[in-house]
PDB file of C-alpha atoms in Angstrom:
ATOM      1  CA  UNK Q 774     -18.604  -4.366  25.355  1.00  0.00           C
ATOM      2  CA  UNK Q 775     -16.892  -7.916  25.877  1.00  0.00           C
ATOM      3  CA  UNK Q 776     -15.517  -9.163  29.205  1.00  0.00           C
ATOM      4  CA  UNK Q 777     -13.445 -12.500  29.278  1.00  0.00           C
ATOM      5  CA  UNK Q 778     -12.697 -13.738  32.838  1.00  0.00           C
ATOM      6  CA  UNK Q 779     -10.505 -16.622  33.565  1.00  0.00           C
ATOM      7  CA  UNK Q 780     -11.618 -18.443  30.441  1.00  0.00           C
ATOM      8  CA  UNK Q 781     -10.133 -22.024  29.937  1.00  0.00           C
ATOM      9  CA  UNK Q 782     -10.874 -24.478  27.213  1.00  0.00           C
ATOM     10  CA  UNK Q 783      -9.559 -27.985  27.367  1.00  0.00           C
ATOM     11  CA  UNK Q 784      -9.708 -30.834  24.853  1.00  0.00           C
ATOM     12  CA  UNK Q 785      -9.231 -34.009  26.871  1.00  0.00           C
ATOM     13  CA  UNK Q 786      -5.917 -33.368  28.715  1.00  0.00           C
ATOM     14  CA  UNK Q 787      -4.821 -30.426  26.431  1.00  0.00           C
ATOM     15  CA  UNK Q 788      -5.548 -26.905  27.695  1.00  0.00           C
ATOM     16  CA  UNK Q 789      -5.789 -24.804  24.398  1.00  0.00           C
ATOM     17  CA  UNK Q 790      -6.656 -21.815  26.363  1.00  0.00           C
ATOM     18  CA  UNK Q 791      -5.593 -21.349  29.928  1.00  0.00           C
ATOM     19  CA  UNK Q 792      -7.225 -18.841  32.482  1.00  0.00           C
ATOM     20  CA  UNK Q 793      -7.224 -15.810  30.007  1.00  0.00           C
ATOM     21  CA  UNK Q 794      -8.847 -12.498  31.027  1.00  0.00           C
ATOM     22  CA  UNK Q 795      -9.273  -9.311  29.199  1.00  0.00           C
ATOM     23  CA  UNK Q 796     -11.933  -6.732  28.240  1.00  0.00           C
ATOM     24  CA  UNK Q 797     -12.798  -5.069  24.924  1.00  0.00           C
ATOM     25  CA  UNK Q 798     -14.298  -1.536  25.468  1.00  0.00           C
ATOM     26  CA  UNK Q 799     -17.227  -0.229  23.561  1.00  0.00           C
ATOM     27  CA  UNK Q 800     -16.166   1.432  20.352  1.00  0.00           C
ATOM     28  CA  UNK Q 801     -12.555   0.141  20.368  1.00  0.00           C
ATOM     29  CA  UNK Q 802     -10.659  -2.048  17.981  1.00  0.00           C
ATOM     30  CA  UNK Q 803      -8.406  -4.688  19.908  1.00  0.00           C
ATOM     31  CA  UNK Q 804      -5.853  -6.753  18.240  1.00  0.00           C
ATOM     32  CA  UNK Q 805      -5.314 -10.332  19.207  1.00  0.00           C
ATOM     33  CA  UNK Q 806      -1.728 -11.731  18.206  1.00  0.00           C
ATOM     34  CA  UNK Q 807       0.595 -14.880  18.902  1.00  0.00           C
ATOM     35  CA  UNK Q 808       2.127 -17.678  17.105  1.00  0.00           C
ATOM     36  CA  UNK Q 809       0.396 -20.194  15.393  1.00  0.00           C
ATOM     37  CA  UNK Q 810      -1.213 -22.769  17.780  1.00  0.00           C
ATOM     38  CA  UNK Q 811      -1.269 -20.305  20.649  1.00  0.00           C
ATOM     39  CA  UNK Q 812      -5.079 -20.480  21.064  1.00  0.00           C
ATOM     40  CA  UNK Q 813      -6.217 -17.420  19.282  1.00  0.00           C
ATOM     41  CA  UNK Q 814      -9.103 -19.099  17.151  1.00  0.00           C
ATOM     42  CA  UNK Q 815      -9.932 -21.404  19.834  1.00  0.00           C
ATOM     43  CA  UNK Q 816     -10.594 -18.267  21.934  1.00  0.00           C
ATOM     44  CA  UNK Q 817     -12.768 -16.933  19.291  1.00  0.00           C
ATOM     45  CA  UNK Q 818     -14.609 -20.205  19.113  1.00  0.00           C
ATOM     46  CA  UNK Q 819     -15.188 -20.122  22.811  1.00  0.00           C
ATOM     47  CA  UNK Q 820     -16.297 -16.509  22.898  1.00  0.00           C
ATOM     48  CA  UNK Q 821     -18.816 -17.015  20.002  1.00  0.00           C
ATOM     49  CA  UNK Q 822     -20.379 -20.120  21.398  1.00  0.00           C
ATOM     50  CA  UNK Q 823     -18.791 -22.429  18.690  1.00  0.00           C
ATOM     51  CA  UNK Q 824     -17.172 -24.339  21.657  1.00  0.00           C
ATOM     52  CA  UNK Q 825     -18.380 -24.784  25.070  1.00  0.00           C
ATOM     53  CA  UNK Q 826     -16.225 -23.284  27.987  1.00  0.00           C
ATOM     54  CA  UNK Q 827     -14.366 -25.579  30.176  1.00  0.00           C
ATOM     55  CA  UNK Q 828     -14.030 -22.683  32.827  1.00  0.00           C
ATOM     56  CA  UNK Q 829     -14.485 -19.060  33.256  1.00  0.00           C
ATOM     57  CA  UNK Q 830     -17.091 -16.580  32.067  1.00  0.00           C
ATOM     58  CA  UNK Q 831     -17.667 -14.496  28.936  1.00  0.00           C
ATOM     59  CA  UNK Q 832     -19.889 -11.367  29.288  1.00  0.00           C
ATOM     60  CA  UNK Q 833     -21.186  -9.487  26.165  1.00  0.00           C
ATOM     61  CA  UNK Q 834     -22.999  -6.099  26.547  1.00  0.00           C
ATOM     62  CA  UNK Q 835     -23.790  -6.822  30.088  1.00  0.00           C
ATOM     63  CA  UNK Q 836     -25.210 -10.341  29.478  1.00  0.00           C
ATOM     64  CA  UNK Q 837     -23.463 -13.605  30.453  1.00  0.00           C
ATOM     65  CA  UNK Q 838     -23.079 -15.663  27.289  1.00  0.00           C
ATOM     66  CA  UNK Q 839     -20.777 -18.419  28.681  1.00  0.00           C
ATOM     67  CA  UNK Q 840     -23.167 -21.162  27.986  1.00  0.00           C
ATOM     68  CA  UNK Q 841     -25.016 -19.760  24.912  1.00  0.00           C
ATOM     69  CA  UNK Q 842     -25.313 -21.415  21.497  1.00  0.00           C
ATOM     70  CA  UNK Q 843     -23.590 -19.411  18.677  1.00  0.00           C
ATOM     71  CA  UNK Q 844     -26.857 -18.595  17.026  1.00  0.00           C
ATOM     72  CA  UNK Q 845     -27.981 -16.718  20.445  1.00  0.00           C
ATOM     73  CA  UNK Q 846     -24.783 -14.994  20.703  1.00  0.00           C
ATOM     74  CA  UNK Q 847     -25.093 -13.709  17.006  1.00  0.00           C
ATOM     75  CA  UNK Q 848     -28.811 -12.616  17.874  1.00  0.00           C
ATOM     76  CA  UNK Q 849     -27.292 -10.433  20.500  1.00  0.00           C
ATOM     77  CA  UNK Q 850     -24.948  -8.663  18.160  1.00  0.00           C
ATOM     78  CA  UNK Q 851     -21.604 -10.513  18.499  1.00  0.00           C
ATOM     79  CA  UNK Q 852     -20.638 -12.005  15.140  1.00  0.00           C
ATOM     80  CA  UNK Q 853     -17.419 -13.345  13.549  1.00  0.00           C
ATOM     81  CA  UNK Q 854     -15.623 -14.441  10.426  1.00  0.00           C
ATOM     82  CA  UNK Q 855     -13.717 -17.571   9.979  1.00  0.00           C
ATOM     83  CA  UNK Q 856     -10.077 -18.073   9.111  1.00  0.00           C
ATOM     84  CA  UNK Q 857     -10.914 -20.251   6.157  1.00  0.00           C
ATOM     85  CA  UNK Q 858     -13.569 -18.500   4.051  1.00  0.00           C
ATOM     86  CA  UNK Q 859     -16.729 -20.510   3.565  1.00  0.00           C
ATOM     87  CA  UNK Q 860     -19.202 -18.855   1.269  1.00  0.00           C
ATOM     88  CA  UNK Q 861     -22.111 -20.502  -0.125  1.00  0.00           C
ATOM     89  CA  UNK Q 862     -20.330 -21.193  -3.397  1.00  0.00           C
ATOM     90  CA  UNK Q 863     -23.271 -22.024  -5.554  1.00  0.00           C
ATOM     91  CA  UNK Q 864     -25.203 -18.930  -4.491  1.00  0.00           C
ATOM     92  CA  UNK Q 865     -24.694 -15.459  -5.913  1.00  0.00           C
ATOM     93  CA  UNK Q 866     -22.999 -12.807  -3.818  1.00  0.00           C
ATOM     94  CA  UNK Q 867     -26.189 -11.186  -3.141  1.00  0.00           C
ATOM     95  CA  UNK Q 868     -27.912 -14.436  -1.883  1.00  0.00           C
ATOM     96  CA  UNK Q 869     -24.854 -15.069   0.342  1.00  0.00           C
ATOM     97  CA  UNK Q 870     -25.260 -11.554   2.101  1.00  0.00           C
ATOM     98  CA  UNK Q 871     -29.161 -11.891   2.179  1.00  0.00           C
ATOM     99  CA  UNK Q 872     -28.568 -14.973   4.302  1.00  0.00           C
ATOM    100  CA  UNK Q 873     -26.877 -13.063   6.812  1.00  0.00           C
ATOM    101  CA  UNK Q 874     -29.558 -10.284   6.675  1.00  0.00           C
ATOM    102  CA  UNK Q 875     -32.319 -12.624   7.600  1.00  0.00           C
ATOM    103  CA  UNK Q 876     -30.768 -12.742  11.156  1.00  0.00           C
ATOM    104  CA  UNK Q 877     -32.853  -9.451  11.400  1.00  0.00           C
ATOM    105  CA  UNK Q 878     -35.194  -9.389   8.476  1.00  0.00           C
ATOM    106  CA  UNK Q 879     -38.545 -11.082   8.088  1.00  0.00           C
ATOM    107  CA  UNK Q 880     -39.114 -10.725   4.320  1.00  0.00           C
ATOM    108  CA  UNK Q 881     -36.932 -10.831   1.175  1.00  0.00           C
ATOM    109  CA  UNK Q 882     -37.243  -7.323   0.159  1.00  0.00           C
ATOM    110  CA  UNK Q 883     -36.004  -6.027   3.556  1.00  0.00           C
ATOM    111  CA  UNK Q 884     -33.101  -8.559   3.429  1.00  0.00           C
ATOM    112  CA  UNK Q 885     -32.070  -7.449  -0.013  1.00  0.00           C
ATOM    113  CA  UNK Q 886     -32.060  -3.896   1.012  1.00  0.00           C
ATOM    114  CA  UNK Q 887     -29.879  -4.531   4.094  1.00  0.00           C
ATOM    115  CA  UNK Q 888     -27.639  -6.798   2.084  1.00  0.00           C
ATOM    116  CA  UNK Q 889     -27.011  -4.130  -0.799  1.00  0.00           C
ATOM    117  CA  UNK Q 890     -26.020  -1.657   1.971  1.00  0.00           C
ATOM    118  CA  UNK Q 891     -23.596  -3.977   3.262  1.00  0.00           C
ATOM    119  CA  UNK Q 892     -22.219  -4.942  -0.215  1.00  0.00           C
ATOM    120  CA  UNK Q 893     -21.755  -1.328  -1.134  1.00  0.00           C
ATOM    121  CA  UNK Q 894     -19.819  -0.757   1.916  1.00  0.00           C
ATOM    122  CA  UNK Q 895     -17.593  -3.663   0.984  1.00  0.00           C
ATOM    123  CA  UNK Q 896     -17.259  -2.769  -2.581  1.00  0.00           C
ATOM    124  CA  UNK Q 897     -19.325  -5.783  -3.729  1.00  0.00           C
ATOM    125  CA  UNK Q 898     -22.377  -4.429  -5.267  1.00  0.00           C
ATOM    126  CA  UNK Q 899     -20.951  -4.927  -8.728  1.00  0.00           C
ATOM    127  CA  UNK Q 900     -20.762  -8.661  -8.248  1.00  0.00           C
ATOM    128  CA  UNK Q 901     -24.188  -9.167  -6.744  1.00  0.00           C
ATOM    129  CA  UNK Q 902     -25.089 -11.664  -9.478  1.00  0.00           C
ATOM    130  CA  UNK Q 903     -21.755 -13.534  -9.407  1.00  0.00           C
ATOM    131  CA  UNK Q 904     -21.465 -16.788  -8.069  1.00  0.00           C
ATOM    132  CA  UNK Q 905     -19.458 -16.788  -4.838  1.00  0.00           C
ATOM    133  CA  UNK Q 906     -17.154 -19.560  -5.912  1.00  0.00           C
ATOM    134  CA  UNK Q 907     -16.006 -17.292  -8.774  1.00  0.00           C
ATOM    135  CA  UNK Q 908     -14.808 -14.450  -6.593  1.00  0.00           C
ATOM    136  CA  UNK Q 909     -11.120 -13.889  -5.948  1.00  0.00           C
ATOM    137  CA  UNK Q 910      -9.823 -14.490  -2.347  1.00  0.00           C
ATOM    138  CA  UNK Q 911      -9.690 -10.875  -1.543  1.00  0.00           C
ATOM    139  CA  UNK Q 912     -13.444 -10.552  -2.625  1.00  0.00           C
ATOM    140  CA  UNK Q 913     -14.405 -13.713  -0.751  1.00  0.00           C
ATOM    141  CA  UNK Q 914     -12.989 -12.129   2.407  1.00  0.00           C
ATOM    142  CA  UNK Q 915     -14.935  -8.904   1.842  1.00  0.00           C
ATOM    143  CA  UNK Q 916     -18.056 -11.084   1.300  1.00  0.00           C
ATOM    144  CA  UNK Q 917     -17.626 -12.783   4.678  1.00  0.00           C
ATOM    145  CA  UNK Q 918     -17.519  -9.307   6.234  1.00  0.00           C
ATOM    146  CA  UNK Q 919     -20.549  -8.205   4.211  1.00  0.00           C
ATOM    147  CA  UNK Q 920     -22.462 -11.159   5.362  1.00  0.00           C
ATOM    148  CA  UNK Q 921     -21.947 -10.361   9.132  1.00  0.00           C
ATOM    149  CA  UNK Q 922     -22.344  -6.545   8.633  1.00  0.00           C
ATOM    150  CA  UNK Q 923     -25.952  -7.379   7.238  1.00  0.00           C
ATOM    151  CA  UNK Q 924     -26.735  -8.539  10.761  1.00  0.00           C
ATOM    152  CA  UNK Q 925     -26.440  -5.217  12.328  1.00  0.00           C
ATOM    153  CA  UNK Q 926     -23.858  -6.293  14.590  1.00  0.00           C
ATOM    154  CA  UNK Q 927     -22.574  -4.509  17.941  1.00  0.00           C
ATOM    155  CA  UNK Q 928     -19.252  -6.134  17.708  1.00  0.00           C
ATOM    156  CA  UNK Q 929     -17.490  -8.211  15.052  1.00  0.00           C
ATOM    157  CA  UNK Q 930     -14.479 -10.622  15.517  1.00  0.00           C
ATOM    158  CA  UNK Q 931     -12.299 -10.892  12.490  1.00  0.00           C
ATOM    159  CA  UNK Q 932     -10.161 -14.068  12.210  1.00  0.00           C
ATOM    160  CA  UNK Q 933      -7.232 -13.356   9.952  1.00  0.00           C
ATOM    161  CA  UNK Q 934      -9.224 -11.656   7.179  1.00  0.00           C
ATOM    162  CA  UNK Q 935      -6.053 -10.274   5.774  1.00  0.00           C
ATOM    163  CA  UNK Q 936      -4.167 -13.515   5.432  1.00  0.00           C
ATOM    164  CA  UNK Q 937      -3.272 -14.353   1.899  1.00  0.00           C
ATOM    165  CA  UNK Q 938      -3.842 -10.894   0.449  1.00  0.00           C
ATOM    166  CA  UNK Q 939      -1.360  -8.799  -1.363  1.00  0.00           C
ATOM    167  CA  UNK Q 940      -0.188  -5.390  -0.054  1.00  0.00           C
ATOM    168  CA  UNK Q 941      -2.827  -3.367  -2.155  1.00  0.00           C
ATOM    169  CA  UNK Q 942      -5.689  -5.833  -1.022  1.00  0.00           C
ATOM    170  CA  UNK Q 943      -4.500  -5.599   2.553  1.00  0.00           C
ATOM    171  CA  UNK Q 944      -4.510  -1.755   2.419  1.00  0.00           C
ATOM    172  CA  UNK Q 945      -8.039  -1.742   0.975  1.00  0.00           C
ATOM    173  CA  UNK Q 946      -9.287  -4.111   3.829  1.00  0.00           C
ATOM    174  CA  UNK Q 947      -7.595  -1.779   6.427  1.00  0.00           C
ATOM    175  CA  UNK Q 948      -9.532   1.083   5.025  1.00  0.00           C
ATOM    176  CA  UNK Q 949     -12.713  -0.980   5.103  1.00  0.00           C
ATOM    177  CA  UNK Q 950     -12.111  -1.686   8.830  1.00  0.00           C
ATOM    178  CA  UNK Q 951     -11.707   1.867   9.534  1.00  0.00           C
ATOM    179  CA  UNK Q 952     -15.001   2.702   7.823  1.00  0.00           C
ATOM    180  CA  UNK Q 953     -16.739  -0.023   9.776  1.00  0.00           C
ATOM    181  CA  UNK Q 954     -15.216   1.418  13.012  1.00  0.00           C
ATOM    182  CA  UNK Q 955     -16.612   4.772  12.032  1.00  0.00           C
ATOM    183  CA  UNK Q 956     -20.063   3.254  12.193  1.00  0.00           C
ATOM    184  CA  UNK Q 957     -19.513   2.625  15.923  1.00  0.00           C
ATOM    185  CA  UNK Q 958     -18.788  -1.048  15.528  1.00  0.00           C
ATOM    186  CA  UNK Q 959     -16.584  -2.610  18.262  1.00  0.00           C
ATOM    187  CA  UNK Q 960     -13.807  -5.056  16.850  1.00  0.00           C
ATOM    188  CA  UNK Q 961     -11.524  -7.828  18.035  1.00  0.00           C
ATOM    189  CA  UNK Q 962      -9.084  -8.766  15.353  1.00  0.00           C
ATOM    190  CA  UNK Q 963      -6.710 -11.717  14.976  1.00  0.00           C
ATOM    191  CA  UNK Q 964      -3.917 -10.780  12.651  1.00  0.00           C
ATOM    192  CA  UNK Q 965      -0.380 -11.811  11.938  1.00  0.00           C
ATOM    193  CA  UNK Q 966       0.417  -8.656   9.740  1.00  0.00           C
ATOM    194  CA  UNK Q 967       1.816  -6.513  12.412  1.00  0.00           C
ATOM    195  CA  UNK Q 968       1.706  -3.305  10.371  1.00  0.00           C
ATOM    196  CA  UNK Q 969      -2.162  -3.679  10.223  1.00  0.00           C
ATOM    197  CA  UNK Q 970      -2.229  -4.408  13.948  1.00  0.00           C
ATOM    198  CA  UNK Q 971      -0.261  -1.411  14.804  1.00  0.00           C
ATOM    199  CA  UNK Q 972      -2.344   0.775  12.500  1.00  0.00           C
ATOM    200  CA  UNK Q 973      -5.760  -0.417  13.663  1.00  0.00           C
ATOM    201  CA  UNK Q 974      -5.706  -1.462  17.310  1.00  0.00           C
ATOM    202  CA  UNK Q 975      -5.877   0.693  20.447  1.00  0.00           C
ATOM    203  CA  UNK Q 976      -4.993  -2.156  22.630  1.00  0.00           C
ATOM    204  CA  UNK Q 977      -3.186  -5.548  21.814  1.00  0.00           C
ATOM    205  CA  UNK Q 978      -3.504  -8.898  23.413  1.00  0.00           C
ATOM    206  CA  UNK Q 979      -0.797 -11.513  23.037  1.00  0.00           C
ATOM    207  CA  UNK Q 980      -1.302 -15.224  23.567  1.00  0.00           C
ATOM    208  CA  UNK Q 981       1.320 -17.982  23.717  1.00  0.00           C
ATOM    209  CA  UNK Q 982       0.714 -21.641  24.600  1.00  0.00           C
ATOM    210  CA  UNK Q 983      -2.794 -20.854  25.443  1.00  0.00           C
ATOM    211  CA  UNK Q 984      -1.909 -18.146  28.072  1.00  0.00           C
ATOM    212  CA  UNK Q 985      -2.045 -14.372  27.911  1.00  0.00           C
ATOM    213  CA  UNK Q 986       1.489 -13.105  28.217  1.00  0.00           C
ATOM    214  CA  UNK Q 987       1.137  -9.366  27.397  1.00  0.00           C
ATOM    215  CA  UNK Q 988      -1.596  -6.686  26.987  1.00  0.00           C
ATOM    216  CA  UNK Q 989      -1.443  -3.058  26.307  1.00  0.00           C
ATOM    217  CA  UNK Q 990      -0.908  -0.410  23.716  1.00  0.00           C
ATOM    218  CA  UNK Q 991       0.694  -1.643  20.352  1.00  0.00           C
ATOM    219  CA  UNK Q 992       3.600   0.462  20.974  1.00  0.00           C
ATOM    220  CA  UNK Q 993       4.235  -1.063  24.357  1.00  0.00           C
ATOM    221  CA  UNK Q 994       3.391  -4.597  23.467  1.00  0.00           C
ATOM    222  CA  UNK Q 995       6.038  -4.808  20.619  1.00  0.00           C
ATOM    223  CA  UNK Q 996       8.695  -3.795  22.895  1.00  0.00           C
ATOM    224  CA  UNK Q 997       7.748  -6.437  25.596  1.00  0.00           C
ATOM    225  CA  UNK Q 998      10.786  -8.825  25.793  1.00  0.00           C
ATOM    226  CA  UNK Q 999       8.470 -11.769  26.334  1.00  0.00           C
ATOM    227  CA  UNK Q1000       6.591 -10.968  23.198  1.00  0.00           C
ATOM    228  CA  UNK Q1001       9.566 -10.631  21.109  1.00  0.00           C
ATOM    229  CA  UNK Q1002      10.999 -13.879  22.288  1.00  0.00           C
ATOM    230  CA  UNK Q1003       7.674 -15.827  21.892  1.00  0.00           C
ATOM    231  CA  UNK Q1004       6.296 -14.225  18.713  1.00  0.00           C
ATOM    232  CA  UNK Q1005       8.199 -11.312  16.980  1.00  0.00           C
ATOM    233  CA  UNK Q1006      11.590 -12.668  16.972  1.00  0.00           C
ATOM    234  CA  UNK Q1007      15.036 -11.005  17.856  1.00  0.00           C
ATOM    235  CA  UNK Q1008      15.191  -9.486  14.514  1.00  0.00           C
ATOM    236  CA  UNK Q1009      12.015  -7.573  14.800  1.00  0.00           C
ATOM    237  CA  UNK Q1010      12.477  -3.888  14.037  1.00  0.00           C
ATOM    238  CA  UNK Q1011      10.179  -1.658  16.214  1.00  0.00           C
ATOM    239  CA  UNK Q1012      11.049   1.295  14.470  1.00  0.00           C
ATOM    240  CA  UNK Q1013       9.668  -0.014  11.173  1.00  0.00           C
ATOM    241  CA  UNK Q1014       6.217   0.380  12.674  1.00  0.00           C
TER     242      UNK Q1014
END
């Protein structure tokens, strides 16, 4: 579904992402982990067309999207959330999701129907007339996902959607990700909560200082000495996961 080959992103003399290559198979959930500042969100921004590439190629569903703007990338079915939630605060929850549905729809009735399907999937239907600014953080995170779900995506990239949530909220969102996966949606997920990564991912990619340092099954990656040194720490207990 997604192929990233030798991707590099420089900001002046700083290489935030350096020669990174990996693939995301159709129908899979792939985790992307690494310490803060390792280049994870920059990589998301490059893949989704927010930042232009410095080098390398990105292919999505058989098409080269390396130089595409983010709106064209989204039109192809590759969409993402952002680490900091940014709803349209003065609009209702329904209108926030309708805004996403207009990616595919050409009239309000059709957009509302599609939005309501996404909102029910994310347990937001009861808040359809609530202003987005009045939602809890957990509900705002679900709203971000509902908005991209309403675009009928082939693949979604989630940037720390579980950050800041309590254990119960986190577990509810993990269940939501499972439901989306059952719909056949491919996923690439940035997440610091290793329990979630271990539960959800079939493959994990690890970045450090902008470079790929490990890739494999979750069980293999958490035992990798370089990953332990760079990210997990010497006190990390593999058996707890």
